[in-house]
Short mmCIF file of C-alpha atoms and ligand atoms in Angstrom, two decimals:
data_model
loop_
_atom_site.label_atom_id
_atom_site.label_comp_id
_atom_site.label_asym_id
_atom_site.label_seq_id
_atom_site.Cartn_x
_atom_site.Cartn_y
_atom_site.Cartn_z
CA UNK M 1 -0.03 0.04 -0.17
CA UNK M 2 0.98 3.53 -0.57
CA UNK M 3 2.01 5.81 2.07
CA UNK M 4 -0.77 8.65 2.17
CA UNK M 5 0.24 12.21 0.91
CA UNK M 6 1.89 14.34 3.27
CA UNK M 7 0.01 17.21 3.53
CA UNK M 8 0.83 21.14 5.45
CA UNK M 9 -2.06 23.37 5.43
CA UNK M 10 -1.27 26.90 6.34
CA UNK M 11 -4.26 29.24 7.27
CA UNK M 12 -5.87 26.37 8.19
CA UNK M 13 -8.82 28.25 10.96
CA UNK M 14 -9.94 30.57 7.63
CA UNK M 15 -12.57 29.86 5.46
CA UNK M 16 -10.41 28.61 2.39
CA UNK M 17 -8.67 25.78 5.69
CA UNK M 18 -11.17 25.24 6.89
CA UNK M 19 -12.82 23.79 3.61
CA UNK M 20 -9.40 22.05 3.30
CA UNK M 21 -10.19 20.44 6.53
CA UNK M 22 -13.58 18.95 4.71
CA UNK M 23 -11.94 17.78 1.55
CA UNK M 24 -9.46 15.45 3.49
CA UNK M 25 -11.59 14.01 5.61
CA UNK M 26 -13.96 13.27 2.39
CA UNK M 27 -10.15 11.95 0.59
CA UNK M 28 -9.08 9.62 3.59
CA UNK M 29 -12.44 7.08 2.43
CA UNK M 30 -10.96 7.39 -1.32
CA UNK M 31 -8.54 4.63 -1.54
CA UNK M 32 -5.04 5.96 -2.95
CA UNK M 33 -5.54 9.57 -2.10
CA UNK M 34 -5.67 9.48 1.71
CA UNK M 35 -3.37 12.09 3.12
CA UNK M 36 -1.49 12.83 6.96
CA UNK M 37 -1.59 16.78 7.63
CA UNK M 38 1.83 16.80 8.94
CA UNK M 39 1.58 20.82 9.73
CA UNK M 40 -0.97 23.49 10.34
CA UNK M 41 -0.44 27.10 10.69
CA UNK M 42 -2.77 29.92 11.84
CA UNK M 43 -3.63 33.41 12.62
CA UNK M 44 -4.81 33.67 15.77
CA UNK M 45 -7.66 31.38 16.72
CA UNK M 46 -5.33 29.39 18.98
CA UNK M 47 -8.20 26.84 20.36
CA UNK M 48 -9.74 25.69 16.85
CA UNK M 49 -6.02 25.41 15.93
CA UNK M 50 -6.16 22.64 18.73
CA UNK M 51 -9.08 20.90 17.36
CA UNK M 52 -8.00 20.24 14.22
CA UNK M 53 -4.14 19.32 15.52
CA UNK M 54 -5.95 16.62 17.62
CA UNK M 55 -8.71 15.43 15.05
CA UNK M 56 -5.98 14.16 12.73
CA UNK M 57 -2.29 14.29 15.18
CA UNK M 58 -0.54 16.74 14.02
CA UNK M 59 2.14 16.97 15.89
CA UNK M 60 3.88 20.82 14.68
CA UNK M 61 0.97 23.83 14.52
CA UNK M 62 2.14 27.43 14.37
CA UNK M 63 0.70 30.67 15.73
CA UNK M 64 0.96 33.73 14.27
CA UNK M 65 -0.14 35.93 17.30
CA UNK M 66 1.59 36.09 20.22
CA UNK M 67 -0.64 36.83 23.13
CA UNK M 68 -3.19 33.88 21.83
CA UNK M 69 -0.07 31.51 21.66
CA UNK M 70 0.63 32.32 25.34
CA UNK M 71 -1.53 30.12 27.31
CA UNK M 72 -1.86 26.99 24.64
CA UNK M 73 -0.53 23.76 26.11
CA UNK M 74 0.29 21.84 23.32
CA UNK M 75 2.29 18.26 23.00
CA UNK M 76 4.33 18.69 20.18
CA UNK M 77 6.47 20.92 18.26
CA UNK M 78 5.15 24.92 18.89
CA UNK M 79 5.42 27.83 16.62
CA UNK M 80 4.84 31.27 17.48
CA UNK M 81 5.09 34.48 15.64
CA UNK M 82 4.70 36.59 12.35
CA UNK M 83 8.08 34.33 10.94
CA UNK M 84 6.03 30.88 12.79
CA UNK M 85 4.06 29.59 9.26
CA UNK M 86 7.90 29.55 7.73
CA UNK M 87 9.53 28.14 10.35
CA UNK M 88 6.85 25.32 10.54
CA UNK M 89 7.39 24.66 6.62
CA UNK M 90 10.83 24.64 7.40
CA UNK M 91 11.18 22.57 9.91
CA UNK M 92 8.69 19.38 8.92
CA UNK M 93 8.11 20.13 4.87
CA UNK M 94 9.62 17.08 2.63
CA UNK M 95 10.51 16.61 -1.29
CA UNK M 96 7.09 15.90 -2.48
CA UNK M 97 4.45 17.69 0.13
CA UNK M 98 1.05 19.18 -0.60
CA UNK M 99 1.64 22.13 1.04
CA UNK M 100 -2.40 23.97 0.96
CA UNK M 101 -1.39 27.84 1.19
CA UNK M 102 -4.37 29.51 2.66
CA UNK M 103 -3.13 32.68 4.69
CA UNK M 104 -4.54 35.44 3.96
CA UNK M 105 -2.14 38.56 2.45
CA UNK M 106 1.16 39.32 2.11
CA UNK M 107 1.47 37.48 5.65
CA UNK M 108 1.42 34.29 3.33
CA UNK M 109 4.16 34.93 0.88
CA UNK M 110 7.58 33.65 2.90
CA UNK M 111 5.99 30.41 3.67
CA UNK M 112 5.12 29.91 0.02
CA UNK M 113 8.86 30.56 -0.97
CA UNK M 114 10.25 28.00 1.93
CA UNK M 115 7.91 24.99 0.19
CA UNK M 116 9.65 26.07 -2.84
CA UNK M 117 12.09 25.38 -1.86
CA UNK M 118 12.24 22.30 0.06
CA UNK M 119 10.67 20.89 -2.72
CA UNK M 120 6.79 20.61 -2.11
CA UNK M 121 4.06 20.96 -4.68
CA UNK M 122 2.26 23.89 -3.40
CA UNK M 123 -1.88 24.01 -4.23
CA UNK M 124 -2.11 27.69 -4.02
CA UNK M 125 -4.72 30.01 -2.92
CA UNK M 126 -3.19 32.72 -0.93
CA UNK M 127 -3.25 35.13 -4.27
CA UNK M 128 -1.93 37.66 -2.73
CA UNK M 129 1.08 36.01 -3.37
CA UNK M 130 0.68 35.75 -6.60
CA UNK M 131 0.19 39.52 -6.98
CA UNK M 132 3.04 40.81 -4.43
CA UNK M 133 5.54 38.23 -5.22
CA UNK M 134 4.93 35.84 -8.84
CA UNK M 135 8.17 37.86 -9.97
CA UNK M 136 9.96 35.58 -7.66
CA UNK M 137 7.74 32.55 -7.23
CA UNK M 138 6.76 31.50 -10.71
CA UNK M 139 10.37 30.99 -11.60
CA UNK M 140 11.55 29.08 -8.36
CA UNK M 141 8.64 26.61 -9.33
CA UNK M 142 10.08 26.09 -12.60
CA UNK M 143 13.91 25.94 -10.77
CA UNK M 144 12.72 22.92 -8.32
CA UNK M 145 10.28 20.81 -10.37
CA UNK M 146 7.25 21.33 -7.78
CA UNK M 147 3.62 21.98 -9.34
CA UNK M 148 1.61 25.09 -8.29
CA UNK M 149 -1.60 24.41 -8.84
CA UNK M 150 -4.21 27.52 -8.26
CA UNK M 151 -7.34 26.32 -5.75
CA UNK M 152 -8.59 30.25 -6.32
CA UNK M 153 -11.72 28.79 -8.67
CA UNK M 154 -11.55 31.10 -11.38
CA UNK M 155 -8.03 30.06 -12.01
CA UNK M 156 -8.60 26.10 -11.23
CA UNK M 157 -11.23 26.71 -14.39
CA UNK M 158 -8.13 28.41 -16.26
CA UNK M 159 -5.70 25.98 -15.09
CA UNK M 160 -8.66 22.80 -15.97
CA UNK M 161 -9.31 24.44 -19.43
CA UNK M 162 -6.26 24.69 -20.13
CA UNK M 163 -4.86 21.05 -19.88
CA UNK M 164 -3.13 20.24 -22.36
CA UNK M 165 -2.61 23.39 -24.35
CA UNK M 166 1.62 24.15 -24.80
CA UNK M 167 1.76 27.18 -26.05
CA UNK M 168 0.40 30.72 -25.30
CA UNK M 169 0.31 31.25 -29.07
CA UNK M 170 -3.17 29.03 -29.38
CA UNK M 171 -5.08 31.36 -25.96
CA UNK M 172 -6.93 34.20 -27.86
CA UNK M 173 -8.04 35.00 -24.20
CA UNK M 174 -8.50 34.15 -20.48
CA UNK M 175 -12.21 35.08 -19.10
CA UNK M 176 -11.98 35.78 -15.92
CA UNK M 177 -16.11 35.45 -14.33
CA UNK M 178 -16.94 37.97 -11.67
CA UNK M 179 -20.05 37.14 -9.09
CA UNK M 180 -20.52 40.96 -9.72
CA UNK M 181 -21.14 41.50 -5.71
CA UNK M 182 -23.16 43.59 -4.03
CA UNK M 183 -22.75 46.43 -5.50
CA UNK M 184 -23.66 44.68 -9.14
CA UNK M 185 -25.04 47.33 -10.84
CA UNK M 186 -24.92 50.24 -8.78
CA UNK M 187 -23.80 53.54 -10.31
CA UNK M 188 -20.33 55.11 -9.16
CA UNK M 189 -21.68 57.40 -6.49
CA UNK M 190 -23.92 54.70 -4.63
CA UNK M 191 -21.04 52.02 -4.50
CA UNK M 192 -18.23 54.80 -3.07
CA UNK M 193 -20.48 55.55 -0.32
CA UNK M 194 -21.28 51.76 0.87
CA UNK M 195 -20.43 50.56 4.46
CA UNK M 196 -18.67 47.60 5.83
CA UNK M 197 -22.01 45.60 6.85
CA UNK M 198 -23.20 46.30 2.88
CA UNK M 199 -20.12 45.30 1.56
CA UNK M 200 -19.51 42.18 3.87
CA UNK M 201 -22.91 40.96 2.36
CA UNK M 202 -21.75 38.34 -0.52
CA UNK M 203 -24.44 36.72 -2.62
CA UNK M 204 -23.06 34.26 -3.76
CA UNK M 205 -19.81 33.12 -1.73
CA UNK M 206 -18.78 32.67 2.33
CA UNK M 207 -15.68 33.48 2.32
CA UNK M 208 -13.09 35.34 4.94
CA UNK M 209 -13.59 39.26 5.43
CA UNK M 210 -10.63 40.76 3.38
CA UNK M 211 -11.74 38.90 0.39
CA UNK M 212 -15.44 39.98 0.73
CA UNK M 213 -14.58 43.16 1.25
CA UNK M 214 -12.16 42.90 -2.07
CA UNK M 215 -15.31 41.33 -3.98
CA UNK M 216 -17.01 44.29 -3.05
CA UNK M 217 -14.80 46.47 -4.78
CA UNK M 218 -13.32 44.51 -7.36
CA UNK M 219 -10.42 44.48 -6.06
CA UNK M 220 -10.03 40.65 -5.54
CA UNK M 221 -11.15 40.39 -9.60
CA UNK M 222 -8.07 42.82 -10.15
CA UNK M 223 -5.82 40.60 -7.51
CA UNK M 224 -7.15 37.79 -9.81
CA UNK M 225 -6.06 39.65 -13.23
CA UNK M 226 -2.76 39.43 -11.82
CA UNK M 227 -2.57 36.20 -10.85
CA UNK M 228 -3.30 34.86 -13.98
CA UNK M 229 -0.63 36.66 -15.31
CA UNK M 230 1.93 35.40 -13.07
CA UNK M 231 0.07 31.18 -13.43
CA UNK M 232 -0.63 31.29 -17.23
CA UNK M 233 1.96 33.50 -18.00
CA UNK M 234 -0.04 35.91 -20.23
CA UNK M 235 0.15 39.29 -20.90
CA UNK M 236 -2.91 41.94 -20.06
CA UNK M 237 -3.78 42.32 -23.22
CA UNK M 238 -5.19 38.61 -23.23
CA UNK M 239 -7.11 38.90 -19.89
CA UNK M 240 -10.59 40.02 -19.05
CA UNK M 241 -13.35 40.01 -16.87
CA UNK M 242 -17.16 39.54 -17.25
CA UNK M 243 -19.41 39.29 -14.97
CA UNK M 244 -21.30 36.17 -14.71
CA UNK M 245 -23.62 36.72 -11.39
CA UNK M 246 -24.42 33.13 -10.92
CA UNK M 247 -21.41 31.87 -10.15
CA UNK M 248 -21.33 28.81 -12.22
CA UNK M 249 -19.16 29.49 -15.10
CA UNK M 250 -15.65 29.81 -13.16
CA UNK M 251 -14.05 31.62 -16.20
CA UNK M 252 -13.58 30.87 -20.13
CA UNK M 253 -10.39 30.13 -22.60
CA UNK M 254 -11.08 31.54 -26.14
CA UNK M 255 -8.31 29.92 -28.24
CA UNK M 256 -7.08 31.32 -31.93
CA UNK M 257 -9.26 28.96 -34.22
CA UNK M 258 -12.36 30.22 -31.88
CA UNK M 259 -13.30 27.50 -29.77
CA UNK M 260 -14.11 28.36 -25.99
CA UNK M 261 -13.54 25.85 -23.01
CA UNK M 262 -15.14 27.06 -20.04
CA UNK M 263 -15.32 25.08 -16.11
CA UNK M 264 -18.54 24.66 -14.07
CA UNK M 265 -19.51 23.62 -11.39
CA UNK M 266 -21.43 24.57 -7.91
CA UNK M 267 -20.36 28.54 -6.06
CA UNK M 268 -18.65 25.92 -3.22
CA UNK M 269 -14.50 26.34 -2.69
CA UNK M 270 -14.49 22.36 -2.06
CA UNK M 271 -14.43 21.38 -5.64
CA UNK M 272 -11.10 23.42 -6.66
CA UNK M 273 -9.61 22.90 -3.60
CA UNK M 274 -10.31 18.81 -3.40
CA UNK M 275 -9.02 19.79 -7.22
CA UNK M 276 -6.22 20.96 -6.45
CA UNK M 277 -5.00 18.44 -4.25
CA UNK M 278 -5.60 15.24 -6.37
CA UNK M 279 -4.49 16.48 -9.55
CA UNK M 280 -4.14 14.70 -11.86
CA UNK M 281 -6.69 12.71 -10.98
CA UNK M 282 -10.97 13.32 -10.18
CA UNK M 283 -12.25 11.22 -7.18
CA UNK M 284 -15.40 11.32 -5.77
CA UNK M 285 -15.95 14.67 -4.11
CA UNK M 286 -17.32 16.14 -1.63
CA UNK M 287 -18.88 19.54 -2.79
CA UNK M 288 -22.40 19.88 -3.87
CA UNK M 289 -23.72 18.95 -7.39
CA UNK M 290 -25.28 21.53 -10.01
CA UNK M 291 -28.62 21.22 -10.19
CA UNK M 292 -29.39 21.23 -13.20
CA UNK M 293 -33.05 20.32 -13.81
CA UNK M 294 -33.02 23.92 -12.31
CA UNK M 295 -30.43 25.86 -14.34
CA UNK M 296 -33.19 27.66 -16.83
CA UNK M 297 -30.05 29.98 -17.82
CA UNK M 298 -26.28 31.67 -17.40
CA UNK M 299 -26.76 35.30 -17.24
CA UNK M 300 -23.61 37.32 -18.56
CA UNK M 301 -22.58 41.40 -18.81
CA UNK M 302 -19.86 43.29 -19.18
CA UNK M 303 -17.94 45.20 -16.01
CA UNK M 304 -18.48 48.51 -14.99
CA UNK M 305 -15.41 50.37 -15.29
CA UNK M 306 -16.36 53.48 -14.28
CA UNK M 307 -18.54 51.78 -11.09
CA UNK M 308 -15.79 49.51 -10.61
CA UNK M 309 -11.75 50.43 -11.39
CA UNK M 310 -9.99 48.43 -9.68
CA UNK M 311 -9.21 46.13 -12.61
CA UNK M 312 -7.60 48.53 -15.10
CA UNK M 313 -6.02 49.28 -11.94
CA UNK M 314 -5.00 45.32 -12.28
CA UNK M 315 -4.33 45.72 -16.07
CA UNK M 316 -1.87 48.73 -15.52
CA UNK M 317 0.16 46.86 -12.52
CA UNK M 318 0.85 43.99 -15.25
CA UNK M 319 1.97 46.19 -17.45
CA UNK M 320 4.18 48.49 -15.20
CA UNK M 321 5.96 45.31 -13.53
CA UNK M 322 8.71 45.37 -10.86
CA UNK M 323 7.01 45.95 -7.75
CA UNK M 324 3.73 47.20 -8.77
CA UNK M 325 2.07 43.84 -8.14
CA UNK M 326 3.40 44.35 -4.37
CA UNK M 327 2.68 48.13 -3.35
CA UNK M 328 -0.81 47.47 -5.70
CA UNK M 329 -1.24 44.59 -2.62
CA UNK M 330 -0.09 45.86 0.24
CA UNK M 331 -2.34 49.33 -0.38
CA UNK M 332 -5.26 46.86 -0.86
CA UNK M 333 -4.23 45.30 2.59
CA UNK M 334 -4.24 48.53 4.39
CA UNK M 335 -7.13 50.13 2.99
CA UNK M 336 -9.24 47.27 3.55
CA UNK M 337 -8.52 47.06 6.96
CA UNK M 338 -8.84 50.71 7.08
CA UNK M 339 -12.28 50.90 5.46
CA UNK M 340 -13.57 47.47 8.13
CA UNK M 341 -12.44 49.75 11.15
CA UNK M 342 -14.49 52.78 9.55
CA UNK M 343 -11.62 54.66 9.41
CA UNK M 344 -12.33 55.92 5.52
CA UNK M 345 -14.80 55.12 3.07
CA UNK M 346 -15.72 52.18 0.33
CA UNK M 347 -14.33 54.73 -2.26
CA UNK M 348 -11.30 55.86 -0.76
CA UNK M 349 -9.96 51.28 -0.87
CA UNK M 350 -9.45 51.90 -4.98
CA UNK M 351 -7.99 55.54 -4.36
CA UNK M 352 -5.74 54.80 -1.95
CA UNK M 353 -4.60 51.87 -3.69
CA UNK M 354 -4.57 53.41 -7.10
CA UNK M 355 -2.80 56.67 -5.62
CA UNK M 356 0.53 54.37 -3.83
CA UNK M 357 1.01 53.14 -7.44
CA UNK M 358 2.09 56.53 -8.31
CA UNK M 359 3.92 58.08 -5.36
CA UNK M 360 5.85 54.85 -5.15
CA UNK M 361 8.88 53.93 -7.59
CA UNK M 362 8.03 50.67 -8.54
CA UNK M 363 12.05 48.97 -9.04
CA UNK M 364 12.71 45.28 -10.75
CA UNK M 365 12.41 42.49 -8.30
CA UNK M 366 14.65 39.98 -7.74
CA UNK M 367 15.03 39.49 -4.25
CA UNK M 368 12.27 38.83 -1.28
CA UNK M 369 14.00 42.19 -0.06
CA UNK M 370 12.44 44.09 -3.07
CA UNK M 371 9.63 42.98 -2.05
CA UNK M 372 9.23 43.24 1.46
CA UNK M 373 10.83 47.18 0.61
CA UNK M 374 8.30 48.00 -1.63
CA UNK M 375 4.81 46.21 0.49
CA UNK M 376 6.83 48.39 3.69
CA UNK M 377 6.84 51.45 1.81
CA UNK M 378 3.68 51.20 0.49
CA UNK M 379 2.18 50.61 3.70
CA UNK M 380 3.68 53.59 5.11
CA UNK M 381 2.37 55.42 1.98
CA UNK M 382 -1.47 54.52 2.63
CA UNK M 383 -1.17 55.02 6.96
CA UNK M 384 -0.11 58.63 6.24
CA UNK M 385 -2.46 59.63 3.57
CA UNK M 386 -4.92 57.89 6.55
CA UNK M 387 -3.66 59.99 9.02
CA UNK M 388 -3.90 62.98 6.86
CA UNK M 389 -7.37 62.35 6.56
CA UNK M 390 -7.16 61.52 3.13
CA UNK M 391 -9.81 58.61 3.01
CA UNK M 392 -13.20 59.75 4.16
CA UNK M 393 -13.82 60.86 0.73
CA UNK M 394 -11.90 61.51 -2.60
CA UNK M 395 -8.55 60.62 -1.36
CA UNK M 396 -7.27 61.39 -4.70
CA UNK M 397 -8.16 65.03 -6.17
CA UNK M 398 -6.56 64.26 -9.49
CA UNK M 399 -5.75 62.03 -12.50
CA UNK M 400 -5.97 58.77 -10.73
CA UNK M 401 -9.28 58.30 -9.33
CA UNK M 402 -11.08 55.67 -11.40
CA UNK M 403 -12.37 57.09 -14.04
CA UNK M 404 -11.64 54.74 -16.66
P1 NAD S 1 -9.66 33.53 6.11
O1 NAD S 1 -9.14 35.26 7.07
O2 NAD S 1 -11.32 33.04 6.37
O3 NAD S 1 -9.09 32.75 5.89
C1 NAD S 1 -6.99 33.22 6.81
C2 NAD S 1 -6.40 32.01 6.91
O4 NAD S 1 -4.51 32.87 7.53
C3 NAD S 1 -6.41 31.54 9.18
O5 NAD S 1 -6.22 30.53 9.41
C4 NAD S 1 -6.12 32.92 9.70
O6 NAD S 1 -6.11 32.51 11.34
C5 NAD S 1 -4.19 32.49 9.28
N1 NAD S 1 -3.58 33.89 9.12
C6 NAD S 1 -3.85 35.06 8.93
N2 NAD S 1 -3.00 35.68 8.92
C7 NAD S 1 -1.79 34.98 9.54
C8 NAD S 1 -0.34 34.95 9.32
N3 NAD S 1 0.44 36.26 9.86
N4 NAD S 1 0.67 33.61 9.56
C9 NAD S 1 -0.61 32.07 9.57
N5 NAD S 1 -1.66 32.26 9.79
C10 NAD S 1 -2.08 33.95 9.06
O7 NAD S 1 -9.75 33.89 4.50
P2 NAD S 1 -10.08 33.03 3.35
O8 NAD S 1 -11.03 33.60 3.02
O9 NAD S 1 -9.45 32.10 4.27
O10 NAD S 1 -8.67 33.25 2.44
C11 NAD S 1 -7.79 32.91 2.68
C12 NAD S 1 -7.14 33.02 0.85
O11 NAD S 1 -6.86 32.44 0.07
C13 NAD S 1 -6.69 34.68 0.50
O12 NAD S 1 -5.58 34.72 0.15
C14 NAD S 1 -7.88 34.58 -0.38
O13 NAD S 1 -8.02 35.67 -1.74
C15 NAD S 1 -7.93 33.49 -1.09
N6 NAD S 1 -8.79 33.11 -1.35
C16 NAD S 1 -9.84 32.51 -0.85
C17 NAD S 1 -11.38 31.84 -0.99
C18 NAD S 1 -12.92 31.81 -0.65
O14 NAD S 1 -13.67 31.64 -0.93
N7 NAD S 1 -12.48 32.08 1.14
C19 NAD S 1 -12.08 31.47 -2.45
C20 NAD S 1 -10.57 31.94 -3.50
C21 NAD S 1 -9.49 32.86 -2.92
MG1 MG S 2 -11.15 33.45 -7.24
#
């Protein structure tokens, strides 16, 4: 009998983390697909992390939040602090392990790079890693000969549609679907005034708070456009976004001969998570199924770039290259946090991000230090804009404001 696949789950207590736990439980019953969780990392929910470790007999865990880790009694190895996920990977990972990267934000970059260096395959949910550090991650994946398989539903769809396609010249464009979020159909000014409660109320997906706000502002789609550029090595002018409110068609690939392939499924992240974990095999899944009897139509509409300028910004980020992705991502992380704390308006998120990419010069990416420097500069820039009162409304007065 073959050994179960060793899996390290980073961000185990979050929305993707918990869905991954369900998939792991499902796979235990599938001969040849059994997994052994050998490491778990989380930010602050130490109690839940300990439950997970107990259920799966995990001996190595990491908690980023030092205060939350203080009272933990754990009969195994506990890593604590901002570097703890990376330390966990460095101490536990073996070549051929699978690392599910489901930490939110650029906090996940280090651990992903460490996992690649250790020769692990990556199931990547943490899109911010590619947005900020794609220029480091993708060459390293090739160098180390590991597999990086997307978990993000749109990228899982494109990945599946591109299976067997080896030439970029065959692809006319990648079309990423967007649910449109809670503010679909609203005019620009109405979108800009949204409250955190309204922005957190996503119509089709249940996700962590940061990505839910990103979905409402279309920053999620913007990040996904940049993620697609890195994953599939396509330029900005071959990536498009279309609104599809039902979230059933997860994305399309249009080929030069006129053929279009799409991947469909229910809006349930367990499908792309399992797909990434068992690829290239497909086994019985544990997500909801599409009910074809009830499905009458599939709806598509163009994205309103006036109300949602983030996607145009992202295409610009790809064209600028260098550290622009890291600046874009970090500025957004700080702006989203400030919006959730009611320190800035919803409309200010994209304004602050746009201002950051204009204000901070882009540099070539040669090492992680370049990413860290750009990330730090963007965080400081946005924090100082907010401190100066730029963010309650119309923080950017000219040039960079959203009128694509
Ligand atoms: P979440 O907020 O629900 O969970 C984030 C997880 O990361 C938690 O376990 C948290 O404890 C952990 N974490 C946060 N900071 C950490 C740190 N410094 N060190 C270690 N762990 C830390 O977020 P989510 O919705 O599960 O999203 C996770 C990632 O997956 C994001 O990058 C998101 O964009 C991406 N993603 C999510 C979905 C979804 O449906 N939720 C879909 C596609 C992509
Ligand atoms: Mg997605």
